[in-house]
Short mmCIF file of C-alpha atoms and ligand atoms in Angstrom, two decimals:
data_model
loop_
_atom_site.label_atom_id
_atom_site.label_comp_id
_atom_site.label_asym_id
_atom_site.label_seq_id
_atom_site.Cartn_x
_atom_site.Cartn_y
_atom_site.Cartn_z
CA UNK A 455 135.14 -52.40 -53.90
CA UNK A 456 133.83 -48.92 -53.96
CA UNK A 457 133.27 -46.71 -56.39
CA UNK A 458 133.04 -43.04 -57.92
CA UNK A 459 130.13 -40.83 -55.68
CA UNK A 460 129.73 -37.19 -56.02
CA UNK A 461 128.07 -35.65 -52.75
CA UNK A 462 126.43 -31.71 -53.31
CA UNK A 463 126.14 -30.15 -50.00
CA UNK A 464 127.01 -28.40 -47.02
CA UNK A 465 130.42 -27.72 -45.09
CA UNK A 466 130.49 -26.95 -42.21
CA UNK A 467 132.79 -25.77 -39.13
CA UNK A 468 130.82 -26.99 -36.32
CA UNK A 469 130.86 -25.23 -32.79
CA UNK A 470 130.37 -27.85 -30.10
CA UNK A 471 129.54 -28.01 -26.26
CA UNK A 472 129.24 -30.89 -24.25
CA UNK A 473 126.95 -30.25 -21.76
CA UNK A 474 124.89 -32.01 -19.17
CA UNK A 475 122.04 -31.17 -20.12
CA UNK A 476 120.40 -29.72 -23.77
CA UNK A 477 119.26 -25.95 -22.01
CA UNK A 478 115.04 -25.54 -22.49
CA UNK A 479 113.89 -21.66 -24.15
CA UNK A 480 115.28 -18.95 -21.41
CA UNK A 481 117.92 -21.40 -19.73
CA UNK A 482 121.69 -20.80 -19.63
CA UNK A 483 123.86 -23.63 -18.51
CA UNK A 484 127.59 -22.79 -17.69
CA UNK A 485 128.97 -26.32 -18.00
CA UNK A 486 131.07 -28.24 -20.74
CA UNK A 487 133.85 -28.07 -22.63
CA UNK A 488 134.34 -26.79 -26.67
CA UNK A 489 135.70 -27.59 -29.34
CA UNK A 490 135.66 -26.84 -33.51
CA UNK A 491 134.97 -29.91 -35.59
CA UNK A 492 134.64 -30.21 -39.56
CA UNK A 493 131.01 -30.66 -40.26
CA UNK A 494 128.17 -29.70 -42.78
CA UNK A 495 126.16 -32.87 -43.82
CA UNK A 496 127.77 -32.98 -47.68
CA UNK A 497 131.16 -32.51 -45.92
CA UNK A 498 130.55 -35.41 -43.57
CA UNK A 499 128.97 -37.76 -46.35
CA UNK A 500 132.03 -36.63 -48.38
CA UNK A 501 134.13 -38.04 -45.92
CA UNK A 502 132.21 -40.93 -45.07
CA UNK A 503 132.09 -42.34 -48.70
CA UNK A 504 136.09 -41.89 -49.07
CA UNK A 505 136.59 -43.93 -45.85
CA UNK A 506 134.17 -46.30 -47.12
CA UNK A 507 136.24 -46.76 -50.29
CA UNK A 508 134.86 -44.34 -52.91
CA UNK A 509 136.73 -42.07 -55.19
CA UNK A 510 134.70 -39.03 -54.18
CA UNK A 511 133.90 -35.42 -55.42
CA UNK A 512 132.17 -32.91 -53.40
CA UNK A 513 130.50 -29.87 -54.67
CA UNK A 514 130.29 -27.02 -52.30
CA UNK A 515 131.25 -23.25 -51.15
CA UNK A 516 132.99 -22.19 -48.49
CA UNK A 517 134.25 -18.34 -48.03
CA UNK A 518 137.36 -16.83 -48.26
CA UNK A 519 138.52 -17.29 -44.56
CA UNK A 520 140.80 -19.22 -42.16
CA UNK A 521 137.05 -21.72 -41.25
CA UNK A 522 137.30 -22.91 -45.34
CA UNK A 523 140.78 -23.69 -45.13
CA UNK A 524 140.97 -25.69 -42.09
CA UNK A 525 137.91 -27.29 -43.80
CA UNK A 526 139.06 -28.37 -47.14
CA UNK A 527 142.64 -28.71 -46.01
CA UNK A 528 140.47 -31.27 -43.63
CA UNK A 529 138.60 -32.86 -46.48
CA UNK A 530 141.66 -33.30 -48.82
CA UNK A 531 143.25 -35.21 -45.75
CA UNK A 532 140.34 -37.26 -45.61
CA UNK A 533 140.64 -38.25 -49.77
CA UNK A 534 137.97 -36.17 -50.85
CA UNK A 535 138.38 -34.62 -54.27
CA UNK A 536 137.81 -30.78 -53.46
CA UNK A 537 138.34 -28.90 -57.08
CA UNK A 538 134.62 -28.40 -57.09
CA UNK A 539 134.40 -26.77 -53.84
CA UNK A 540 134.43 -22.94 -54.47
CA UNK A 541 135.46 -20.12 -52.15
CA UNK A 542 132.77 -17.14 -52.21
CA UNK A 543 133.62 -13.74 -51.76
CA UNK A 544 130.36 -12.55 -50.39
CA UNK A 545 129.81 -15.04 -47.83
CA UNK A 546 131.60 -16.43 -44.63
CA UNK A 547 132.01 -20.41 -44.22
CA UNK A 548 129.02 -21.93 -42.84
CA UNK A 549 128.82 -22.72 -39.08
CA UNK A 550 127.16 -25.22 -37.36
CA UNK A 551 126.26 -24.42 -33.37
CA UNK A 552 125.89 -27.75 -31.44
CA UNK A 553 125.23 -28.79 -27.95
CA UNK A 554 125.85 -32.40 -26.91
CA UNK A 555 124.29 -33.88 -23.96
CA UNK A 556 126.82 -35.82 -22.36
CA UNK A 557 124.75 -38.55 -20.70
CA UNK A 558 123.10 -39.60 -23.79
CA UNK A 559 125.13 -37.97 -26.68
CA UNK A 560 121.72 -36.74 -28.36
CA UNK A 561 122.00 -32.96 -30.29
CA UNK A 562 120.72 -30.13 -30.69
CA UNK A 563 122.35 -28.26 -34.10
CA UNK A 564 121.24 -24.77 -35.53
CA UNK A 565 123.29 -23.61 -38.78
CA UNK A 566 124.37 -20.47 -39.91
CA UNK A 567 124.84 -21.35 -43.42
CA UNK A 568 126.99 -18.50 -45.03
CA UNK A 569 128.31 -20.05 -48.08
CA UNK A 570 126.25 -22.60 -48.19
CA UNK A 571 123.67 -20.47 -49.66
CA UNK A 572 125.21 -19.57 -52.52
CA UNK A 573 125.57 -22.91 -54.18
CA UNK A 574 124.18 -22.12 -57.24
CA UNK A 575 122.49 -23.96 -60.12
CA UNK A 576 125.60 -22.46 -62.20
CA UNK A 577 127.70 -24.41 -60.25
CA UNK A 578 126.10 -27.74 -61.43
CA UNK A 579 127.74 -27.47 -64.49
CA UNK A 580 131.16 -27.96 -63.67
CA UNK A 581 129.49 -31.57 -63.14
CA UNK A 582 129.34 -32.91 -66.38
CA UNK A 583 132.77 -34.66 -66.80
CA UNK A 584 132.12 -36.34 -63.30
CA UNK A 585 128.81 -38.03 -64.00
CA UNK A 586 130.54 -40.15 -65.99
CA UNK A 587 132.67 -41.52 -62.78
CA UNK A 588 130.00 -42.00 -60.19
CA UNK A 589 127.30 -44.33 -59.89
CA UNK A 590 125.22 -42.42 -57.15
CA UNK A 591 125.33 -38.71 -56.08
CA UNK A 592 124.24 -37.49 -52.71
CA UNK A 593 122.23 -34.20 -51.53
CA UNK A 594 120.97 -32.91 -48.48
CA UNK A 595 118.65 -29.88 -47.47
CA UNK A 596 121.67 -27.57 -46.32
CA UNK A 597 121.88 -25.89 -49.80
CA UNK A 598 119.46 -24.28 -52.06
CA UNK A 599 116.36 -26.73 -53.09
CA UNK A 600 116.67 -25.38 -56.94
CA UNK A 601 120.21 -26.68 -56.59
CA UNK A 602 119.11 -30.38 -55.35
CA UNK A 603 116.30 -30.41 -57.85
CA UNK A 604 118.13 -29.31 -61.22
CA UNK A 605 121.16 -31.58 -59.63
CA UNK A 606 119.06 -34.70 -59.67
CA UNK A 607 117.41 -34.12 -62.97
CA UNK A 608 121.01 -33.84 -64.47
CA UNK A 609 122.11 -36.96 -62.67
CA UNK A 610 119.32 -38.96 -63.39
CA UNK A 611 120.17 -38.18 -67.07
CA UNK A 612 122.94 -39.36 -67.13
CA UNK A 613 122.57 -42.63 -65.57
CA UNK A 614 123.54 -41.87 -61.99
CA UNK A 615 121.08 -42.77 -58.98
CA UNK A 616 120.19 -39.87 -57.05
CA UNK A 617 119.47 -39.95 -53.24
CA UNK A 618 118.67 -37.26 -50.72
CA UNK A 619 119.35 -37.44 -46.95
CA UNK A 620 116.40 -35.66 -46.02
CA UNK A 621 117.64 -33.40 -42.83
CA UNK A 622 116.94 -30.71 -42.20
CA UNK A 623 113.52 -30.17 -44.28
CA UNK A 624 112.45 -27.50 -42.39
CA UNK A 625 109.68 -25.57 -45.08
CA UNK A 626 110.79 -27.91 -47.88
CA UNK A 627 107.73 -29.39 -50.13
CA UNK A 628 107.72 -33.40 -50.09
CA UNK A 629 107.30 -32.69 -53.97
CA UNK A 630 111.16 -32.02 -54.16
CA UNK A 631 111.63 -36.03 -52.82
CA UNK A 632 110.30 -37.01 -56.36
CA UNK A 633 113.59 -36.84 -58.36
CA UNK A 634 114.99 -39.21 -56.17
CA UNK A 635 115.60 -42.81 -56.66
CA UNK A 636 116.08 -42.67 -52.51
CA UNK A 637 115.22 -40.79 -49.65
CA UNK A 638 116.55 -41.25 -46.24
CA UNK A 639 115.11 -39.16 -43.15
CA UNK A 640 115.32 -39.60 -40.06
CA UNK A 641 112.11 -40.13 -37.45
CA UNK A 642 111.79 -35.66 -36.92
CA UNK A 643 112.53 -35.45 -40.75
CA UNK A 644 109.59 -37.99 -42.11
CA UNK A 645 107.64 -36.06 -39.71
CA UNK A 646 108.45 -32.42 -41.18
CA UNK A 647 108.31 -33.97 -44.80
CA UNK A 648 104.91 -35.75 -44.35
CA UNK A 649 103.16 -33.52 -41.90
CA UNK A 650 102.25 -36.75 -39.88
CA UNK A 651 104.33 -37.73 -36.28
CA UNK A 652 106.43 -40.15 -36.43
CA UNK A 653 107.22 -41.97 -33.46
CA UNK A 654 107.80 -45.91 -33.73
CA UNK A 655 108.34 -48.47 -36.34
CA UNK A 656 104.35 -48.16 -37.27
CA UNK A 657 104.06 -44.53 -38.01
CA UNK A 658 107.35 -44.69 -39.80
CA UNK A 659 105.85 -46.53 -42.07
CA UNK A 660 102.88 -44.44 -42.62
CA UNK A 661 104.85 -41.76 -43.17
CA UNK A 662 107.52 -43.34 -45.31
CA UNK A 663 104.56 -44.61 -47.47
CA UNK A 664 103.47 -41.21 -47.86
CA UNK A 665 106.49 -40.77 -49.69
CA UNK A 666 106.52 -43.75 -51.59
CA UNK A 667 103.49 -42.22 -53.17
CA UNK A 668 105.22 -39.22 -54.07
CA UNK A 669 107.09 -42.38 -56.94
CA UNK A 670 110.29 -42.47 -54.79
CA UNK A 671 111.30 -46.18 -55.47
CA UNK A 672 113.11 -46.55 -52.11
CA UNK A 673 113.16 -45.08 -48.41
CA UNK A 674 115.53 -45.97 -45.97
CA UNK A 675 114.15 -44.29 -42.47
CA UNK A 676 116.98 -44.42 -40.14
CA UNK A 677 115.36 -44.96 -36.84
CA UNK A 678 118.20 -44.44 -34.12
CA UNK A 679 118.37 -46.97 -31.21
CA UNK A 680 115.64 -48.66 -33.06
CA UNK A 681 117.08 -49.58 -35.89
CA UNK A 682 116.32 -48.64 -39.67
CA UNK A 683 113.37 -49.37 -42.10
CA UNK A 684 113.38 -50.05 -45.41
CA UNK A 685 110.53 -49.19 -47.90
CA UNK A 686 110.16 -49.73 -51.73
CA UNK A 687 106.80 -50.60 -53.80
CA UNK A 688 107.27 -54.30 -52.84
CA UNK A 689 107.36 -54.31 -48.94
CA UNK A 690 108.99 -52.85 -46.17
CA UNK A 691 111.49 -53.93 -43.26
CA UNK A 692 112.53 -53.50 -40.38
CA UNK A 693 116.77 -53.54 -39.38
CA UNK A 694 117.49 -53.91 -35.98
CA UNK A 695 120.07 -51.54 -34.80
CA UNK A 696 123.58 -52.54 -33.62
CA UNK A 697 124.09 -52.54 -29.98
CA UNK A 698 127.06 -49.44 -29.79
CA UNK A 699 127.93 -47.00 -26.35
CA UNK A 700 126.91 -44.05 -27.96
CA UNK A 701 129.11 -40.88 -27.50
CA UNK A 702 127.62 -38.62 -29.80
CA UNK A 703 124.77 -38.90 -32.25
CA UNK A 704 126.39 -36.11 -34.75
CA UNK A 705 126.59 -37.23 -38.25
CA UNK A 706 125.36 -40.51 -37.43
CA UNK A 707 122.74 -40.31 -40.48
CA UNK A 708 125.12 -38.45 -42.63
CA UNK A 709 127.58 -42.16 -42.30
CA UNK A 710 124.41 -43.75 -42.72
CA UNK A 711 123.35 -42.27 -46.04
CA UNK A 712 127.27 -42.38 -47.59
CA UNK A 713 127.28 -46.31 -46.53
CA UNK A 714 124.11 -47.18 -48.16
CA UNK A 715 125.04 -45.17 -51.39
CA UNK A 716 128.00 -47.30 -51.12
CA UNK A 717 126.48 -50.31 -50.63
CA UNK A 718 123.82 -49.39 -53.41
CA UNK A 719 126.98 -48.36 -55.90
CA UNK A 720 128.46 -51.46 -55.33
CA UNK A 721 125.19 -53.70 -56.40
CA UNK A 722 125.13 -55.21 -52.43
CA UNK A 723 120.99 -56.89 -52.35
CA UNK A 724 119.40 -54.51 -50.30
CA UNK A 725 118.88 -56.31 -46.86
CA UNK A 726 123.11 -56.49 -46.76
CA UNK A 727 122.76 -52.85 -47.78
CA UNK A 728 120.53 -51.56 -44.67
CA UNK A 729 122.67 -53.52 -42.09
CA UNK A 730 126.07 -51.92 -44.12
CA UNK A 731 124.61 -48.58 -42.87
CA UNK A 732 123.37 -49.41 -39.54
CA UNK A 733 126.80 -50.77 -38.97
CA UNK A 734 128.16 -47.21 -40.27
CA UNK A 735 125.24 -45.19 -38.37
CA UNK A 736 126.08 -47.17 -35.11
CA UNK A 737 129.70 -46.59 -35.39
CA UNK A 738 129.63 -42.95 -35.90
CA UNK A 739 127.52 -42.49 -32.34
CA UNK A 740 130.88 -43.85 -30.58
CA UNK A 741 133.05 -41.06 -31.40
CA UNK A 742 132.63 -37.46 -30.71
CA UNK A 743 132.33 -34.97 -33.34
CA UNK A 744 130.94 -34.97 -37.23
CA UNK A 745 134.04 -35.84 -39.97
CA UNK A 746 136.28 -37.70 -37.24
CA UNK A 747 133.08 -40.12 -35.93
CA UNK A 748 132.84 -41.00 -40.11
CA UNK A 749 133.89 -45.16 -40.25
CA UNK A 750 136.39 -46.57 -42.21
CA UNK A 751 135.51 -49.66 -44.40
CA UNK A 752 137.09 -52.24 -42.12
CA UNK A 753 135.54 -50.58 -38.96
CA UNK A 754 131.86 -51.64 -40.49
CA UNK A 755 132.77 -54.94 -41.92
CA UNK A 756 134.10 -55.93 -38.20
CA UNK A 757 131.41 -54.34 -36.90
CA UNK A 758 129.04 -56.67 -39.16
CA UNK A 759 130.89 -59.77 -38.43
CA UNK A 760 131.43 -59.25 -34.46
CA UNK A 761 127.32 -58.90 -34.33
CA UNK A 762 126.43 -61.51 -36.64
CA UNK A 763 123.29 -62.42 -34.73
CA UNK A 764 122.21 -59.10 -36.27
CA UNK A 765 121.80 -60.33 -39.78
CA UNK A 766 119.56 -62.85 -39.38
CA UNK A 767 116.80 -60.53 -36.71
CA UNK A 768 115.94 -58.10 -39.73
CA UNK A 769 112.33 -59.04 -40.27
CA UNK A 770 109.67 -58.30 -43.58
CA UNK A 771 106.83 -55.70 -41.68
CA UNK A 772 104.59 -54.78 -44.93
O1 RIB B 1495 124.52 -34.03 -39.75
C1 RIB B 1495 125.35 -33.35 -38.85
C2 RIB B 1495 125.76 -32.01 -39.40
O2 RIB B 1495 124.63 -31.18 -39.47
C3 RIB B 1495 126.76 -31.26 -38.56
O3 RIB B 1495 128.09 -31.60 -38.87
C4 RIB B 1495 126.40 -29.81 -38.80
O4 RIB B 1495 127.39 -29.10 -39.47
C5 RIB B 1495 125.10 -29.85 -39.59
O5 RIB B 1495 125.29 -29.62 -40.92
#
């Protein structure tokens, strides 16, 4: 069970309020309570793929401050491998502000990235000895896209399957989806990547095809409440979503991405995959917060078997 995966990416301290209500342009809201959580999408994927079982190596910056020790202290806790995270002089640890909405746990997030930005293509080097131990390697938009590009061309040469959670593409070319043997956005991401709304399980599709076209062999769109949908050259399907309370939607496509690179790593057929990371997605919208919301291994399996119903409803759409 599991395997070696290397995640590049983000940490994050995130800065979170649950409020009633997600405050329009111009409106303050005094209600809620705070609190700091680890976060930053490679952070939580980090985490997510040790609970999950994988021996697990993140590359990443924080700065030189109290934020990056809580957060690799946090990270080491959590069994993730940490000697290629790098503390930068010229940058603070990147923040992440949040506001919850208590009713329906949906986010809003806006991230100061500090030393985020100064993952460098330098940095990919220290690589080489791990690409040997991991079968997949994650990135997400949080860093710099030279970094994710040059990182996937180096994986990809040495036979380990690159995928890219897509969030948050804000400004980022759909061309930089090509090195990628997946791609997993969510609904607002496939619309920033493809230009084209996205709103149900049709114009997912659409979209996702749009980036199938670009020669990525596989996208998984994860869909929320609705489910997931899966998308290669041969079809596409739909994955009903697992019936959870949800507490908080942070992170709930970072556990998503980590389970199906786990799945993926471990050879699972594809339609055992999907469910694998709706039943990781699902569970990570029942907890509050980003790192602590991450599922263990036996969370999703029981999670699988108490909802068994759920594997046979998955249905071919294309
Ligand atoms: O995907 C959720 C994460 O996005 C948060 O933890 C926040 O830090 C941002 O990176």
């Amino acid at each position: 069970m599991g395997g070696g995966i290397i995640v590049v990416g983000s940490i994050n301290l995130d800065m979170v309020v649950l409020s009633p209500v997600i405050p329009g342009p111009g409106e303050s809201i005094c209600a809620g309570d705070f609190q700091m959580v680890p976060g930053g999408k490679g952070a939580n994927q980090a985490v997510a793929a040790s609970r999950l079982g994988n021996h697990t190596f993140l590359l990443g910056r924080v700065g030189v401050d109290h934020f990056g020790d809580i957060l690799i202290q946090n990270l080491e806790s959590c069994g993730v491998e940490t000697s290629l995270v790098r503390r930068t002089e010229s940058a603070k640890t990147g923040v992440a502000l949040i506001v919850i909405e208590g009713e329906t746990g949906d986010n809003t997030i806006v991230v100061a990235p500090g030393a985020n930005s100064e993952v460098s293509v330098e940095d990919l080097d220290s690589l080489d000895p791990y690409f040997r131990q991991a079968h997949s390697i994650l990135f997400q938009f949080e860093i710099p896209v030279e970094v994710i590009s040059e990182g996937a061309k180096r994986a990809r040469d040495n036979g380990v399957v690159t995928i890219l959670d897509a969030g948050p593409p804000r400004g980022v070319d759909i061309t930089y989806c090509r090195d990628f043997d997946v791609v997993s956005p969510n609904r607002s991401e496939l619309a920033a990547l493809t230009g084209q709304p996205v709103s149900d399980i049709e114009t997912a599709l659409r979209s996702a095809r749009v980036i199938t076209g670009e020669g990525v062999p596989t996208v998984a769109v994860k869909m929320g409440e609705t489910g997931s949908l899966l998308v290669t050259r041969e079809g596409a399907w739909h994955f009903p979503a697992y019936a959870v309370k949800a507490v908080d939607g942070t992170a709930a496509g970072d556990a998503f991405t980590a389970a199906l690179a786990t799945a993926l790593g471990e050879g699972m057929e594809l339609p055992r995959a999907m469910r694998f990371a709706n039943a990781a997605g699902a569970l990570a919208v029942t907890v509050f917060g980003a790192q602590p919301s991450m599922p263990t291994r036996a969370q999703v399996e029981e999670l699988m078997e108490s909802q068994k119903s759920e594997e046979e409803s998955w249905k071919r759409i294309d």
